[in-house]
Short mmCIF file of C-alpha atoms and ligand atoms in Angstrom, two decimals:
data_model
loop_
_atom_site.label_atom_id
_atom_site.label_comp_id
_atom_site.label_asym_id
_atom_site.label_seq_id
_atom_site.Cartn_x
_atom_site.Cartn_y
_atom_site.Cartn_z
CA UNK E 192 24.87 -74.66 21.92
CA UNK E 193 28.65 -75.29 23.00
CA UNK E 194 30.59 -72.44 24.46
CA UNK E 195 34.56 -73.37 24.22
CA UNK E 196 36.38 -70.73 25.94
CA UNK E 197 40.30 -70.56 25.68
CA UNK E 198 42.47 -69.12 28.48
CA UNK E 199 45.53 -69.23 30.60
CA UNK E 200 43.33 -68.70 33.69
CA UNK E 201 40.99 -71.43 33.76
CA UNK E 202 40.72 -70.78 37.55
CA UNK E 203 38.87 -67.50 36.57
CA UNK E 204 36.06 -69.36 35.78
CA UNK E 205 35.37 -71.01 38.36
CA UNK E 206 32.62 -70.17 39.83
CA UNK E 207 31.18 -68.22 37.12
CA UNK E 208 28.76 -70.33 35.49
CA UNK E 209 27.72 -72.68 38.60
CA UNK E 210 25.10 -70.48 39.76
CA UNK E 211 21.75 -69.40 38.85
CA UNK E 212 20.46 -69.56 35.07
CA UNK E 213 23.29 -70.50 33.85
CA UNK E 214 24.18 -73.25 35.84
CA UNK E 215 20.23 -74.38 35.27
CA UNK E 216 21.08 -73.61 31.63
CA UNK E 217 23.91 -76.13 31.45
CA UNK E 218 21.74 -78.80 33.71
CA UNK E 219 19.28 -78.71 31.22
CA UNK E 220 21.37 -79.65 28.66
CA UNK E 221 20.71 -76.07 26.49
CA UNK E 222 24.49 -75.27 26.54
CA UNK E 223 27.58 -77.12 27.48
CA UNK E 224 30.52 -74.77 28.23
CA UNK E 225 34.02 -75.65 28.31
CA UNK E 226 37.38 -74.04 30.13
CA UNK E 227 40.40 -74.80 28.17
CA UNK E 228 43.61 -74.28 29.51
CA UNK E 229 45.53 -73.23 26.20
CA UNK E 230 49.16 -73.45 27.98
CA UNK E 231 48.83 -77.31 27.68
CA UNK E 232 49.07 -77.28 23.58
CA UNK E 233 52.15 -75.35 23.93
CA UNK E 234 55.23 -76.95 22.38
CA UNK E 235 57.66 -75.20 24.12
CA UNK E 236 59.97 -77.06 26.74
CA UNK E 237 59.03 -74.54 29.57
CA UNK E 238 55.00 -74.33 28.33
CA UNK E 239 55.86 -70.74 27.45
CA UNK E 240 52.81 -69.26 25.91
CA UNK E 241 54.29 -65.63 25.77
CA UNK E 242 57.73 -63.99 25.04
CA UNK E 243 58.73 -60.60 24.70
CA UNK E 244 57.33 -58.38 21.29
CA UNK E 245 59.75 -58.40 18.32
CA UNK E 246 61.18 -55.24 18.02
CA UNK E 247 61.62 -53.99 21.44
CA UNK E 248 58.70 -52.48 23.65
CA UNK E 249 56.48 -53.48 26.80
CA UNK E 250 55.51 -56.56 27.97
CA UNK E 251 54.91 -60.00 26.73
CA UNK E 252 52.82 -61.00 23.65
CA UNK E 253 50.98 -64.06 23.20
CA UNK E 254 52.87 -66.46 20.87
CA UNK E 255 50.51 -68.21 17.96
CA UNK E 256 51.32 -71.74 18.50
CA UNK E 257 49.33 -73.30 21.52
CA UNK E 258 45.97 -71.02 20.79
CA UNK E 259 46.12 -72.33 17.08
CA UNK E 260 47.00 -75.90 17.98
CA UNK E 261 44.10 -75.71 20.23
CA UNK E 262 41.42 -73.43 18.01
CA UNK E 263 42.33 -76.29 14.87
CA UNK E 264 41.92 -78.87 17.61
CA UNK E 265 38.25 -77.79 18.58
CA UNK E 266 36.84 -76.65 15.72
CA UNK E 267 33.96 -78.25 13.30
CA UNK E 268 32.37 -76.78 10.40
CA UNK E 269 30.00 -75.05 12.20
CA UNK E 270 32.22 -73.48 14.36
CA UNK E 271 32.48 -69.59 15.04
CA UNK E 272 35.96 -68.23 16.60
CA UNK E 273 35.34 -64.74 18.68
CA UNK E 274 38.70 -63.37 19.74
CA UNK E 275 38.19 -60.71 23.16
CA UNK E 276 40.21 -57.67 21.84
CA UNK E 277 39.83 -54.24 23.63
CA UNK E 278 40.27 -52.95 19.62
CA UNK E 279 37.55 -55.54 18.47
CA UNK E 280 34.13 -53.96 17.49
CA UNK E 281 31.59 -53.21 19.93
CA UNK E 282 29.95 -55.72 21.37
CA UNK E 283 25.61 -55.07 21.46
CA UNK E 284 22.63 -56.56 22.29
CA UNK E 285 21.76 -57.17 18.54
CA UNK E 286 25.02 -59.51 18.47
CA UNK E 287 24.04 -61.49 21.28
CA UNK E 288 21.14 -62.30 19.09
CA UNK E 289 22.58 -63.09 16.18
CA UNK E 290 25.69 -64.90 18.23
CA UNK E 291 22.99 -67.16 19.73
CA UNK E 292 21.37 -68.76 16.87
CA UNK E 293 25.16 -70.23 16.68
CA UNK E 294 25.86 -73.75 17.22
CA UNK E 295 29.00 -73.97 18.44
CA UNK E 296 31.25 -70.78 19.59
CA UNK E 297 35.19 -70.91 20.34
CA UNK E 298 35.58 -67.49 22.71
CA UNK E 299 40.18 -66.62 22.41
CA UNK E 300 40.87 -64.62 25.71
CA UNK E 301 43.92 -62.51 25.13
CA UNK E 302 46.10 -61.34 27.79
CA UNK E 303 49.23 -59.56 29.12
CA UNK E 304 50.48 -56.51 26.32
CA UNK E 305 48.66 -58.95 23.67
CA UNK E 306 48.86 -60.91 21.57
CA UNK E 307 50.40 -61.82 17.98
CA UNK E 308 48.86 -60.22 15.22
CA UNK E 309 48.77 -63.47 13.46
CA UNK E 310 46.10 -64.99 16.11
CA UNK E 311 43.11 -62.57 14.68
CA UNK E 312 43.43 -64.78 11.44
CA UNK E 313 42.07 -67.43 13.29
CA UNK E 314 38.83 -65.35 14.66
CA UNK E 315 35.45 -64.86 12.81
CA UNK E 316 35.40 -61.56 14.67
CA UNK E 317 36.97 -59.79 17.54
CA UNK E 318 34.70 -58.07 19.84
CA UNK E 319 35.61 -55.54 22.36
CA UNK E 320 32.97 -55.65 25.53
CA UNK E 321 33.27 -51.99 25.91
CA UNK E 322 36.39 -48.51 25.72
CA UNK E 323 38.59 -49.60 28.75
CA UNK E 324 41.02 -51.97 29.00
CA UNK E 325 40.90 -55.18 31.21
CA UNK E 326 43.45 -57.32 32.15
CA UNK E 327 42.64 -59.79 30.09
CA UNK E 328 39.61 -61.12 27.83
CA UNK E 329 38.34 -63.64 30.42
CA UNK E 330 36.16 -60.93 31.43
CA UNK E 331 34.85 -60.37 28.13
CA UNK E 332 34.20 -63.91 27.53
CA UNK E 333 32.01 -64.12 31.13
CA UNK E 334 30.26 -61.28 29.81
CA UNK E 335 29.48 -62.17 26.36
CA UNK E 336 29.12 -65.95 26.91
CA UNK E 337 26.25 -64.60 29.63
CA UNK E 338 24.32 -62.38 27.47
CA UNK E 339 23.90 -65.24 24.63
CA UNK E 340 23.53 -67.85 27.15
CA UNK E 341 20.24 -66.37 28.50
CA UNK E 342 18.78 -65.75 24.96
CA UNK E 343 18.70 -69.22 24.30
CA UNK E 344 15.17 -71.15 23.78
CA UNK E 345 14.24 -72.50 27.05
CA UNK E 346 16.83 -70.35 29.52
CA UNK E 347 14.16 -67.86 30.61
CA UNK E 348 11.22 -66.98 29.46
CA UNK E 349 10.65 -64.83 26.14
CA UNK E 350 8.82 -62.64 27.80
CA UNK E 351 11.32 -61.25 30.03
CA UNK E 352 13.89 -61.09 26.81
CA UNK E 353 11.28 -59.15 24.74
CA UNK E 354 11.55 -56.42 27.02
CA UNK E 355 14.80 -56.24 27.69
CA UNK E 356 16.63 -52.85 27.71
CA UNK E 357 18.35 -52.16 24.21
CA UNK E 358 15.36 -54.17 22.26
CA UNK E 359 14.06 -51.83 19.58
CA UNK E 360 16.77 -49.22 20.68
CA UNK E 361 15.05 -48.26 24.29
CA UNK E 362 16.25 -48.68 27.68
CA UNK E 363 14.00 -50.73 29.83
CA UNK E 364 11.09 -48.79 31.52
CA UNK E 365 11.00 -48.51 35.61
CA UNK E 366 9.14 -51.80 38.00
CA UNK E 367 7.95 -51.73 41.10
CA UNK E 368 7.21 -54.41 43.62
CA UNK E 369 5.39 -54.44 46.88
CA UNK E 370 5.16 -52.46 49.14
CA UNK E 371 3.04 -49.71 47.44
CA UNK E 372 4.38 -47.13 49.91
CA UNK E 373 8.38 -47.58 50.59
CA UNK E 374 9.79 -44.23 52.66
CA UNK E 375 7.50 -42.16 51.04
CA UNK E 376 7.65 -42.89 47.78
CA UNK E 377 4.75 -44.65 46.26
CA UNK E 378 4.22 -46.74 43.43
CA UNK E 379 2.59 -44.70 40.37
CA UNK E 380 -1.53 -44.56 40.09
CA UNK E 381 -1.35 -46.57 36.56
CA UNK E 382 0.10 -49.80 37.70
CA UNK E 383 -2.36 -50.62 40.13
CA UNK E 384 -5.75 -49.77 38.03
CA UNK E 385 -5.73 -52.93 36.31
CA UNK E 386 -5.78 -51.16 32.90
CA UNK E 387 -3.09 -53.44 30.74
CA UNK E 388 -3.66 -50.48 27.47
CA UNK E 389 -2.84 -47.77 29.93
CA UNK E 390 -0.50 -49.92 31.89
CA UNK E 391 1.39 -50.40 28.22
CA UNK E 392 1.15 -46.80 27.21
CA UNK E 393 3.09 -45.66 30.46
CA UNK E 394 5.60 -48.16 30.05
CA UNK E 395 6.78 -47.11 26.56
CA UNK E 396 6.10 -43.53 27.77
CA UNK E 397 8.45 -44.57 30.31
CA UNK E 398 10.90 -46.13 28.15
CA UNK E 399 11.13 -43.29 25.78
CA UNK E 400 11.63 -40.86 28.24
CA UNK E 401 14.44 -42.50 29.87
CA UNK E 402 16.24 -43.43 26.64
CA UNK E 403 16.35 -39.36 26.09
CA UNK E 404 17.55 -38.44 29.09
CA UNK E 405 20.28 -41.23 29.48
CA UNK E 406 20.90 -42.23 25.64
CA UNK E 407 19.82 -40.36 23.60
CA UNK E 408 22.07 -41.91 20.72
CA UNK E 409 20.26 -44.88 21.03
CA UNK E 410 17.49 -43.01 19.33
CA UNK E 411 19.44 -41.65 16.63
CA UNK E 412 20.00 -45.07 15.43
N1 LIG Z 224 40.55 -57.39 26.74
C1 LIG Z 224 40.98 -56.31 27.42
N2 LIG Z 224 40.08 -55.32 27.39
C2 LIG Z 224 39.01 -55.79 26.67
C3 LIG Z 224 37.77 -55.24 26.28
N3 LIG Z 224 37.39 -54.01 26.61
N4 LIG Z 224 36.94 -56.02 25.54
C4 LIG Z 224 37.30 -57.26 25.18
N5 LIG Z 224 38.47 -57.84 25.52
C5 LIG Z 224 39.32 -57.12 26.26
#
C-alpha cells in the first residue's frame, strides 16, 4: 500500500512513523508513506496557501489551488482521496478494514478555520476521527493512517487483529501477565487451568460484560 499524506506541517510527522510496527512496516516494504508539503504547489508569489473567508468572519480558509495541483499530481486510477474533516463521518474499525484492502490512499489534512468548500470535491470521503475539534487533520491522518497500517498482511500477526476490541461489535476482554499475585490482586482461577474451552468461554463472557457496562450501543448495532 502507499499512504500520501498532504499537509502544511510536514514537521508533524516526524517522528511518527519511525518507530515500532510501523517503521518495521515500511522496512518491509508493506507500505511506503509519504509527507507532502502542499505549500510548494502553490502559485501564489508569497506561497500563500490561505486567505481570509469570503464574506467576512474568522480566520483563514484554505484556498483550492496548491491541494488540487498536488491531489491531480499524485493520483492514479486506483487512487482513494480521504479529506480529515471534524464534520466528515465517523471514522470505525470496520473502515480501517475496508480502507486497507486499498492500494493507494491520498490522506488532505485541513487546517486553520478550514478550508474551501470546493476541496471536498476532490475527496472520496471525509472522515472525522472523533466529536472534538483538533487543530488540524494531521492528527487524524496519524491516527487513521495507523489503524490501516497495522491491518495489513504481514504487519502483525492475524491473531492479535482477530481479537481486537470493536471486532464483531465487543470491546476486547481483560489479560494478564506474570506475576500471578501483583498487590493483592491475583490473576483469575480460569487462565491458569490449562482449559482453552473454558479459557474461551470466560473471555467472551468477559467481553460481553464489559461491552454492557462501557458501550452498550455497540450492542445495539
Ligand atoms: N480536523 C479537526 N478536527 C478533526 C477531527 N475530529 N477529525 C478529523 N479531522 C479533524
Amino acid at each position: 500500500m502507499k499512504i500520501d499524506i498532504l499537509t502544511i506541517f510536514p514537521n508533524m510527522f516526524t517522528n511518527i512513523f519511525t518507530e515500532s510496527i510501523i517503521s518495521s512496516a515500511q522496512k518491509k516494504g508493506i507500505v511506503e508513506i509519504n509527507i507532502h508539503d502542499f505549500r510548494k504547489f502553490s502559485n501564489d508569489p508569497h506561497h500563500k496557501v490561505d486567505f481570509p473567508p469570503f464574506g467576512g468572519g474568522r480566520g483563514m480558509v484554505l484556498t483550492p489551488q496548491p491541494i488540487f495541483d498536488c491531489v491531480l499530481s499524485l493520483k492514479k486510477e486506483d487512487s482513494y482521496v480521504i479529506l480529515l474533516t471534524p464534520d466528515g463521518i465517523q471514522y470505525k474499525q470496520k473502515m480501517a478494514y475496508d480502507l486497507s484492502k486499498k492500494k493507494h490512499l491520498i490522506l488532505i489534512c485541513g487546517h486553520y478555520e478550514g478550508f474551501d468548500e470546493r476541496i471536498r470535491t476532490l475527496a472520496d470521503l471525509e472522515l472525522s476521527i472523533g466529536d472534538y475539534v483538533l487543530t488540524g487533520g494531521e492528527y487524524a491522518a496519524m491516527v487513521v493512517a495507523d489503524s490501516i497500517i497495522r491491518l495489513l498482511p504481514g504487519v502483525i500477526k492475524e491473531e492479535s487483529h482477530l481479537n481486537d476490541s470493536f471486532n464483531n461489535n465487543l470491546l476486547d476482554y481483560p489479560e494478564y501477565t506474570k506475576p500471578r499475585v501483583y498487590n493483592n490482586m491475583e490473576v483469575p482461577e480460569v487462565l491458569l487451568s490449562g482449559d482453552h474451552k473454558k479459557i474461551a468461554e470466560y473471555r467472551l463472557n468477559e467481553s460481553i460484560k464489559r461491552t454492557k457496562e462501557r458501550r452498550p450501543d455497540l450492542l445495539d448495532r
